[in-house]
Coordinates of C-alpha atoms in Angstrom, one line a residue:
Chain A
X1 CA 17.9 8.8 2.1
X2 CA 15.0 10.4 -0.3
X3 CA 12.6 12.4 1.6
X4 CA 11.7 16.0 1.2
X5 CA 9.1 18.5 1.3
X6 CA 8.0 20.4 -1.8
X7 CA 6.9 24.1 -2.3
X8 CA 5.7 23.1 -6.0
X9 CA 2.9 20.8 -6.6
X10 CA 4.7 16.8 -7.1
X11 CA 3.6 13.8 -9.2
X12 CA 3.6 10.8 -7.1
X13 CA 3.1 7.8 -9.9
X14 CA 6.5 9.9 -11.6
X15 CA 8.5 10.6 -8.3
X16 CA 7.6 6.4 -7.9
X17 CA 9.0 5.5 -11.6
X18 CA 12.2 7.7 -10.9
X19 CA 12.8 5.9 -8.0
X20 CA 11.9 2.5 -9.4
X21 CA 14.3 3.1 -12.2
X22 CA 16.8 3.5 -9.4
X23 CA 16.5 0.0 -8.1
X24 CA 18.9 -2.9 -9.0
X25 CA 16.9 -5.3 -11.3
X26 CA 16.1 -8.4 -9.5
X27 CA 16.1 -6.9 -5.8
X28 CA 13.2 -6.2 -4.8
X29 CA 9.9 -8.4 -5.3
X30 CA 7.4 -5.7 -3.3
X31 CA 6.8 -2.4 -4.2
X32 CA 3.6 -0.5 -1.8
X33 CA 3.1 3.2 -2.2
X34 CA 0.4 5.3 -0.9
X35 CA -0.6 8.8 -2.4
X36 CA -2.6 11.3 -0.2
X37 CA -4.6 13.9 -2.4
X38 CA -6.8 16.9 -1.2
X39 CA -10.8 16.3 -1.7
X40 CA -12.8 18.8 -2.4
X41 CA -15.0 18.1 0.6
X42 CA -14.3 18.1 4.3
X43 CA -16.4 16.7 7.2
X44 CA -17.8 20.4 7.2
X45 CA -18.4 21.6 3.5
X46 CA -16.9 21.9 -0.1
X47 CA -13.6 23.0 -0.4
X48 CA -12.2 25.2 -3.0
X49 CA -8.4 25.8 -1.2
X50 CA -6.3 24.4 1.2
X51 CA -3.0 26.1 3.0
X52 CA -0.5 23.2 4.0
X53 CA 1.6 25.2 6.7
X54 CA 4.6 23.1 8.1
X55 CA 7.3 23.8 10.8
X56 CA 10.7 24.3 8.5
X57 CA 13.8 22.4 9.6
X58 CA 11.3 20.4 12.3
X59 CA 9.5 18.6 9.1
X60 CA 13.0 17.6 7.3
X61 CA 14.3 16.5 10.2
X62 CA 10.7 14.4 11.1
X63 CA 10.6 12.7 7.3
X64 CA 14.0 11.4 7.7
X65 CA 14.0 10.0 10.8
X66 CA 10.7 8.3 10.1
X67 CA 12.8 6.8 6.5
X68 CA 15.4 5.6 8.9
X69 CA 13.0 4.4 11.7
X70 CA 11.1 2.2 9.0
X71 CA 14.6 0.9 7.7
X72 CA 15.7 -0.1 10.9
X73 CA 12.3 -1.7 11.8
X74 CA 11.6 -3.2 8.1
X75 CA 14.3 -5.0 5.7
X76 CA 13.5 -2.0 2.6
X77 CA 15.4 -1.8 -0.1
X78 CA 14.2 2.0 -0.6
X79 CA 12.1 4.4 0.6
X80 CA 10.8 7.7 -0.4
X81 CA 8.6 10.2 1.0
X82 CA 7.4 13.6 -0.3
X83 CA 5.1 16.1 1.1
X84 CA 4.0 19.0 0.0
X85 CA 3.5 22.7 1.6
X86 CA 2.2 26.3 0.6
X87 CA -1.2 26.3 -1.7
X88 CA -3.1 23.4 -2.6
X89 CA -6.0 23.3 -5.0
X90 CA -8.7 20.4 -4.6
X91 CA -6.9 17.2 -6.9
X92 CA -3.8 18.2 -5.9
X93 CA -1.3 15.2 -4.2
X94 CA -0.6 16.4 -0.7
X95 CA 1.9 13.6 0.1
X96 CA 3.3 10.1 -1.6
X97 CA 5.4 7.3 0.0
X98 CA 6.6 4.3 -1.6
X99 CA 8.6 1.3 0.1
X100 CA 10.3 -1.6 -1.9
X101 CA 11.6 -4.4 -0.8
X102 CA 12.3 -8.5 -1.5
X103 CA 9.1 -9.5 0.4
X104 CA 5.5 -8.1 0.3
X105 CA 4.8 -7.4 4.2
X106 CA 7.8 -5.4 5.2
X107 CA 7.1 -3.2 1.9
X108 CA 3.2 -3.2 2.7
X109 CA 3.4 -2.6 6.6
X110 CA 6.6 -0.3 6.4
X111 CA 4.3 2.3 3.8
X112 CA 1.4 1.4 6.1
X113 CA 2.8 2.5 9.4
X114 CA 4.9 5.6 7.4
X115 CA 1.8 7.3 6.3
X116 CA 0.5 6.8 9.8
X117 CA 3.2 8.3 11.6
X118 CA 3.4 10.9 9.6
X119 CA -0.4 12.2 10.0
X120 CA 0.0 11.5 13.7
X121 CA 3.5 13.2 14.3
X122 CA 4.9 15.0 11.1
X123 CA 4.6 18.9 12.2
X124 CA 2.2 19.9 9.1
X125 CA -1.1 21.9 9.2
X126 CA -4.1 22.3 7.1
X127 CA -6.0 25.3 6.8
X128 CA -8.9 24.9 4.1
X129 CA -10.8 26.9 2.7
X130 CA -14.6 26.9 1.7
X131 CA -17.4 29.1 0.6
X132 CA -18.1 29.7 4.8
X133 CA -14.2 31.4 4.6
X134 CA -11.0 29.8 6.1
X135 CA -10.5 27.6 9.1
X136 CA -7.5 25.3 10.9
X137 CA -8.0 21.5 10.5
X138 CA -8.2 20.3 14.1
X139 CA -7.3 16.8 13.3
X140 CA -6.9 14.3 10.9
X141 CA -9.7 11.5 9.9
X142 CA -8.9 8.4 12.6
X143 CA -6.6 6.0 10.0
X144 CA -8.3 2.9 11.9
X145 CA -12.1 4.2 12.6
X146 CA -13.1 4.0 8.8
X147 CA -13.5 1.1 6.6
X148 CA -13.4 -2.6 8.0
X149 CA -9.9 -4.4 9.0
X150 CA -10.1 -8.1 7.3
Chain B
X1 CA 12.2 40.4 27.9
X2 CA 14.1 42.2 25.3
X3 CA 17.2 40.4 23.6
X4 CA 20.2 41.8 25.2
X5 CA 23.3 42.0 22.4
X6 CA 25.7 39.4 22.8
X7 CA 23.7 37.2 25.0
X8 CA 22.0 34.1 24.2
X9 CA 18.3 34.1 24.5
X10 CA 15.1 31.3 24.0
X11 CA 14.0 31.8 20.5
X12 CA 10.2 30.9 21.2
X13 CA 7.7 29.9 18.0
X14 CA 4.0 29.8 17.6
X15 CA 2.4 28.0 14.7
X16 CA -0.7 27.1 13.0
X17 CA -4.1 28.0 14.6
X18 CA -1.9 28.7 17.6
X19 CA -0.2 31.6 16.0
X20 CA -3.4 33.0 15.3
X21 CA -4.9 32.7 19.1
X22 CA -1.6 34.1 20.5
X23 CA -1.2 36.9 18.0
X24 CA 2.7 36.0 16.9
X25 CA 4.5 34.0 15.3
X26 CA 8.0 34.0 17.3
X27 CA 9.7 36.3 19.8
X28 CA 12.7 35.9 22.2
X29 CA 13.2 35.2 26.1
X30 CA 16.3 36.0 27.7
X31 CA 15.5 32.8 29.4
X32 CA 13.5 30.2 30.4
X33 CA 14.1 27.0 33.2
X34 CA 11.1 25.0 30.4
X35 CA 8.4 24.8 27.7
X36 CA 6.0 25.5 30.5
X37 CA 7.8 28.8 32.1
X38 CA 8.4 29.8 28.2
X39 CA 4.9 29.3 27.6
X40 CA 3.8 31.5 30.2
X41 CA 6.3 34.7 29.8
X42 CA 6.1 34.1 25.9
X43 CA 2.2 34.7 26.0
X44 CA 2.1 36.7 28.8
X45 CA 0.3 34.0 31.2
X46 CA -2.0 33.0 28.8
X47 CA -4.1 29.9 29.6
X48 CA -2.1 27.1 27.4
X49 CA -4.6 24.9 25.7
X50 CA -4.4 20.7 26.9
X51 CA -3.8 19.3 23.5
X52 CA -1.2 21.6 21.9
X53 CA 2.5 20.2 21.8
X54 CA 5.8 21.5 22.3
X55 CA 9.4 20.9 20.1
X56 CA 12.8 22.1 21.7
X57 CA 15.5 22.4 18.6
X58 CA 13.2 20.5 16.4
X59 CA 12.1 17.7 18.8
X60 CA 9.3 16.5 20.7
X61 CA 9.5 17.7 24.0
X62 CA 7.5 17.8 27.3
X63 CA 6.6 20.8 29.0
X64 CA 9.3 20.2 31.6
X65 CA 11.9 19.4 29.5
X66 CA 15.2 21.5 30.8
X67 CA 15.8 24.5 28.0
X68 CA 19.5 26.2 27.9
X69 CA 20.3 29.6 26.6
X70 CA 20.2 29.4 22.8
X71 CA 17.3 26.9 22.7
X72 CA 14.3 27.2 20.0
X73 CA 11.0 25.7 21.6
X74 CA 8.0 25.5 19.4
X75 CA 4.3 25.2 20.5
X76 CA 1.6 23.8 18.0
X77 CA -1.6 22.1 18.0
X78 CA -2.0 18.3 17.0
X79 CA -0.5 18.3 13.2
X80 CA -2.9 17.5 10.6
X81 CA -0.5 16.6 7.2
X82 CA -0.7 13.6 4.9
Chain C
X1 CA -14.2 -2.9 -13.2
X2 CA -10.8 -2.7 -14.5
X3 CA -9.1 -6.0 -14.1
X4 CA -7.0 -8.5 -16.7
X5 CA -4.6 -10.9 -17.9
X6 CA -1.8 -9.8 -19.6
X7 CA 0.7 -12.0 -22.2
X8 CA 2.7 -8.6 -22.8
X9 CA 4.8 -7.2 -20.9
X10 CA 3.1 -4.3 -18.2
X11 CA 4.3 -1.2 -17.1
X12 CA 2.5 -0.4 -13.6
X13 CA 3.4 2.9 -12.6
X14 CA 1.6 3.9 -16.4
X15 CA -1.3 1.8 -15.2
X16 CA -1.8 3.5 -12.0
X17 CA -1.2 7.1 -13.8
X18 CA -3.6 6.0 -16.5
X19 CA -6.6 5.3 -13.5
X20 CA -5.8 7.7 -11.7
X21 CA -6.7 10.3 -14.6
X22 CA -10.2 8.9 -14.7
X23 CA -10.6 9.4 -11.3
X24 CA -13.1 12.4 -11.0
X25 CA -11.7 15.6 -8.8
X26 CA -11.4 16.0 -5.4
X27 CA -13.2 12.8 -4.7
X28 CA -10.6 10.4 -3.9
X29 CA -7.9 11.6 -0.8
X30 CA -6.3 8.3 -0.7
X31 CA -4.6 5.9 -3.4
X32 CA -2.8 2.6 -2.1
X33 CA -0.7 0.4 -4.7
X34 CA 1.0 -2.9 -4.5
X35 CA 3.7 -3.9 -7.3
X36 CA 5.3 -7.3 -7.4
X37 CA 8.2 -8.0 -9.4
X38 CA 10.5 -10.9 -10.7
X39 CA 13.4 -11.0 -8.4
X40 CA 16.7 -13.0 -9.8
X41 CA 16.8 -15.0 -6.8
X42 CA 14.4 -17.7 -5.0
X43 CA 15.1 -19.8 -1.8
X44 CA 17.0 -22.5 -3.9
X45 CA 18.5 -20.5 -6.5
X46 CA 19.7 -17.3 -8.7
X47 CA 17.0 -17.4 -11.2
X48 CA 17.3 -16.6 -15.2
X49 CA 13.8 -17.1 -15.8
X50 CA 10.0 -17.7 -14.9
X51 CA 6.8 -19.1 -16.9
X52 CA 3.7 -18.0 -15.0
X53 CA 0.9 -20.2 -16.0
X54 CA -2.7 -19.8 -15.7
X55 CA -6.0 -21.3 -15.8
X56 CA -7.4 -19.2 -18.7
X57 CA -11.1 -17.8 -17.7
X58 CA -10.7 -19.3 -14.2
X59 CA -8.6 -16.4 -13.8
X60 CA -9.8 -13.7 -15.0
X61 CA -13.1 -14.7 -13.3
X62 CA -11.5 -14.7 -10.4
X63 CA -9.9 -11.5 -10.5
X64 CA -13.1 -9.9 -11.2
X65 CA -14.8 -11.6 -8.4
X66 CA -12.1 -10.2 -6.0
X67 CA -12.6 -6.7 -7.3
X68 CA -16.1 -7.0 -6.9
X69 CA -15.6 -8.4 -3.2
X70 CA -13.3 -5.7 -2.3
X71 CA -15.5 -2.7 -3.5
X72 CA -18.7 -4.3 -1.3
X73 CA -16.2 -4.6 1.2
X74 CA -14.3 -1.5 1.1
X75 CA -16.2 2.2 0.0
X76 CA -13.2 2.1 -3.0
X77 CA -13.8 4.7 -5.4
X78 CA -12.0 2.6 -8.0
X79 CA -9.6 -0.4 -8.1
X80 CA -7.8 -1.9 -10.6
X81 CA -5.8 -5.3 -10.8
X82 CA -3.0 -6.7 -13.5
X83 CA -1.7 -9.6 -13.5
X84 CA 1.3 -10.8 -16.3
X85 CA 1.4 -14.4 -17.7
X86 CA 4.0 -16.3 -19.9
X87 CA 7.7 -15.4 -19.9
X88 CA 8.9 -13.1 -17.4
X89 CA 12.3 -12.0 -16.8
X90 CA 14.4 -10.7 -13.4
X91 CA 13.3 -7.1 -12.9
X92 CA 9.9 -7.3 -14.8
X93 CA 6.4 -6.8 -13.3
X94 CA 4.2 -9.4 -12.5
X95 CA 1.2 -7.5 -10.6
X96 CA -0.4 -4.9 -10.1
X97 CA -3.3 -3.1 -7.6
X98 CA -4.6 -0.1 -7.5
X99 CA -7.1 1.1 -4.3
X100 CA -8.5 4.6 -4.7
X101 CA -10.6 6.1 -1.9
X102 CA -12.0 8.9 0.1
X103 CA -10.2 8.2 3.1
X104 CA -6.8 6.1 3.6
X105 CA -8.0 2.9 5.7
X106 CA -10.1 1.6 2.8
X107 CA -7.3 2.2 0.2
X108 CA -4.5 0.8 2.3
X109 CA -6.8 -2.4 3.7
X110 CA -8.1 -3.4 0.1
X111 CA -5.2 -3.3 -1.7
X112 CA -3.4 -5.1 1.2
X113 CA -6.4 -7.6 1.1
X114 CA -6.4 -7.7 -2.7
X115 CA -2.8 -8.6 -3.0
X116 CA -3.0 -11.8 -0.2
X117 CA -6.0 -13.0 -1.6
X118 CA -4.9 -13.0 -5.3
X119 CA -1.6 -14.9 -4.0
X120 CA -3.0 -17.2 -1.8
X121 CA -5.5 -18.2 -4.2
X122 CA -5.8 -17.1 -7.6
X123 CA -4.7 -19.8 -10.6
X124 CA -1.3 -18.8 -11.2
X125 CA 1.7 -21.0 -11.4
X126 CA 5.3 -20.2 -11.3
X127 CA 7.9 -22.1 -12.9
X128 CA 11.6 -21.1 -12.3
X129 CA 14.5 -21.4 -14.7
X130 CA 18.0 -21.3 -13.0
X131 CA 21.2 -23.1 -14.0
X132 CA 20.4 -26.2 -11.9
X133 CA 17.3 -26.6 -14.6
X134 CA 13.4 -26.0 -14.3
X135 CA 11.0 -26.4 -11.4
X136 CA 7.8 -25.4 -10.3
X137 CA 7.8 -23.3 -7.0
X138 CA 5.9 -25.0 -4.5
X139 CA 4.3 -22.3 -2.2
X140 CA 4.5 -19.0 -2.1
X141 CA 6.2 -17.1 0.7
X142 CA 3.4 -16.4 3.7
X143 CA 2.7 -12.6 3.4
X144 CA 2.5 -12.1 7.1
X145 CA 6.0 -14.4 8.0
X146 CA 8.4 -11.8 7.0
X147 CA 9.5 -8.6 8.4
X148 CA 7.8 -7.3 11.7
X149 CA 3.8 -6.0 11.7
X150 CA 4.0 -3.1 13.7
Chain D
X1 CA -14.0 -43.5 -21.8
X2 CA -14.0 -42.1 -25.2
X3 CA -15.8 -39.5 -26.1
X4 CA -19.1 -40.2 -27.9
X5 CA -20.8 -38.3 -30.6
X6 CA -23.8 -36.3 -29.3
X7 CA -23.3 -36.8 -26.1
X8 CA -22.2 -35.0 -23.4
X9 CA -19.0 -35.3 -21.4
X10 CA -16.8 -34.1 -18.5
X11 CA -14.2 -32.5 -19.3
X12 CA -11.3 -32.8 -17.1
X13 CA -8.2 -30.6 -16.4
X14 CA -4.6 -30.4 -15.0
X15 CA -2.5 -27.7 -14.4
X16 CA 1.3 -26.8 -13.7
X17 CA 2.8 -29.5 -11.7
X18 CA 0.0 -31.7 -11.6
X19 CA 0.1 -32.1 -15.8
X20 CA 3.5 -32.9 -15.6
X21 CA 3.2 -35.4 -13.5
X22 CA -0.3 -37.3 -14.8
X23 CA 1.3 -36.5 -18.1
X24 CA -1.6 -34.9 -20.1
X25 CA -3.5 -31.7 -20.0
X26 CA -7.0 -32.4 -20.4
X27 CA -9.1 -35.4 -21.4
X28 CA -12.5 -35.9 -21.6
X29 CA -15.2 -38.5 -19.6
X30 CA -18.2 -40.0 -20.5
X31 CA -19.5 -39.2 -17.0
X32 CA -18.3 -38.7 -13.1
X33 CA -20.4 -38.4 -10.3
X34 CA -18.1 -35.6 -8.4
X35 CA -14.3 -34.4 -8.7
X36 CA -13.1 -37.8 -6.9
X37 CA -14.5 -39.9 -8.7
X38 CA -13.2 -37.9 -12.3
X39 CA -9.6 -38.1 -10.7
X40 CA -10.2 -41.5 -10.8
X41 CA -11.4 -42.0 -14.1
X42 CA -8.8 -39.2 -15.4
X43 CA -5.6 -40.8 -13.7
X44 CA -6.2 -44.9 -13.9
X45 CA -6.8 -44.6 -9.9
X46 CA -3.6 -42.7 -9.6
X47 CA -2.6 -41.8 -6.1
X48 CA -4.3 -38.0 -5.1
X49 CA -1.4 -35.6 -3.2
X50 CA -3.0 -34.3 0.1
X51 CA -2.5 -30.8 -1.2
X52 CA -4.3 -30.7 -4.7
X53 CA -7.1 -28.2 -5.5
X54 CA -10.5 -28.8 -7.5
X55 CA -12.5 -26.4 -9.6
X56 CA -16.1 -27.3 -11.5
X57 CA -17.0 -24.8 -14.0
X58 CA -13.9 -22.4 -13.2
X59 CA -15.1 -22.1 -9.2
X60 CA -13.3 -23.7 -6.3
X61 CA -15.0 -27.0 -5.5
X62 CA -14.5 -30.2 -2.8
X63 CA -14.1 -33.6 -4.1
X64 CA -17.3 -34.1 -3.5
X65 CA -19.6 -31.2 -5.5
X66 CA -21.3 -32.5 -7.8
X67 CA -20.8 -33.1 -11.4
X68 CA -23.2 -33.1 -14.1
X69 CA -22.7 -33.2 -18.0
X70 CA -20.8 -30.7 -19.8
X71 CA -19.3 -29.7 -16.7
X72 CA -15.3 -29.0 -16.2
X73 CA -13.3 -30.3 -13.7
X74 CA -9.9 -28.9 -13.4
X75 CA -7.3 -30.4 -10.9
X76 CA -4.3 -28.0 -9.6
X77 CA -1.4 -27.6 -7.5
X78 CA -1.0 -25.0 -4.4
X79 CA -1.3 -21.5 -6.4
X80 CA 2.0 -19.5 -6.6
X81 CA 1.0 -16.3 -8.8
X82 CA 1.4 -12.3 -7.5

């Protein structure tokens, strides 16, 4: 199990290495990671701040069982997720998941449905902040309503 | 509504923008039957808004899932992480 | 456009950290990234060894040509694609995408995209070495036959 | 079928399996009126698998694009790369 949440600001390409370098050699043929990082825009205006608030013990609990709900549902030979709380500047990584395994599609669907679940569910809040002061994130950006599905 | 020493109570939490309408973070019921009775005693019959969820010990739960003495239910609005 | 053919061995967690570094600010919130990697077995066979042969300028015309239909398709803020020829040994890297985007549909969808298309058909031939001798592999696995699409 | 000085030619490619098996890389024609008739002239009328692939000028092609002079035609095996 290697999920956690992080009070310091991460860095998700070296969190991915240390867990690649963790991997038998000759296990895994897929490797598919996804890195969420804060814009300095929102649907409202330009950002300059962001507070990531979460729900102690709830969150822990939420990452793993979502890491053991894709391992039941996907044949992965690892799985990591990390999400950040507490101050976030504009640039900053907010979350990073990475999923290997033999074949492409159970690494590929299993980060795919992760990062999902986890902006649906996971019990984390955004508050940002912009030049017209501070407001609560009401929801997240529809995963599905923007760009095209092949 | 005051804890009593020595007796279990429902530890009750409020976060997010909801902490911020309500005016609290957390506070303690001797008891509660639900999400839905804690809700109300916990605010002091406040409306309760349709889209904010509930957790009992760290769980998804629905507003009439049974709560025991020593039971923490959270209320929060639809989580925006990732 | 960031896209070619490489004799040397690659390192693609450097590859992604090296884009992502050009990337400006607080303009990207999503990054998606596909690895594959030499696995020491096949379905015949433990495997000691692989040639990966190409079709020199087909391919890297190719590549570019599915970058290009990938950013008209998807709003990517950048993408990037690597893909090794000659030797390659168990455990070494043989790909690599790179989606960066505003939101997280377009990253995730491209690279997912990128990674079927380039397998299904870019100019690349595998030839395995195991102890019962040489041969070239005849298909590659379907992307969308293993493990479960949620 | 030899090439002749000044002129143009076709020149004509296989890859992976598909050398092995016709036995050379590349070799070079006078002049083919599409990819069918350069496997043809290429291979001595060899047999053509079912599941063989056909560029002109490194872009996917059908048997039956046409060729002009100076144009490659490659001939290739199912791709495997990624």
């Amino acid at each position: 199990m290697s999920n956690w949440i992080s009070e310091q600001a991460i860095k998700p390409w070296q969190i991915l290495a240390d867990c690649e370098v963790l991997q038998p050699t000759g296990q895994h043929g897929a490797t598919s990671s996804f890195i969420g990082t804060m814009r300095d825009f929102s649907e409202r205006e330009n950002l300059e701040k962001m507070v990531l608030e979460h729900y102690p013990q709830m969150t822990e609990r939420y990452l793993a069982k979502l890491e053991k709900l894709a391992r039941c549902r996907w044949p992965l030979q690892d799985c990591v997720i990390v999400h950040r709380v507490g101050d976030i500047l504009p640039g900053d990584p907010i979350v990073v998941i990475g999923c290997w395994s033999a074949h492409r599609r159970a690494a590929i669907d299993a980060c795919d449905w992760l990062i999902e679940e986890l902006k649906h569910n996971a019990p984390f809040w955004k508050k940002e902040f912009g030049p017209e002061g501070a407001h609560w994130v009401e929801q997240n950006t529809d995963g599905h309503s923007l760009g095209n599905k092949p | 509504m005051a804890k009593t020493i020595n007796q279990m109570s429902i530890q009750v939490k409020f976060f997010a923008s909801l902490r911020d309408k309500i005016g609290k973070a957390d506070i303690e019921l001797d008891a509660a039957k639900d999400p839905a009775e804690a809700w109300t005693l916990a605010t002091d019959n406040a409306p309760r808004p349709d889209n904010i969820l509930v957790a009992v010990n760290l769980d998804y739960a629905r507003f009439d899932t049974p709560v025991k003495d020593g039971d923490e239910v959270a209320f929060f609005p639809p989580v925006t992480g990732g």
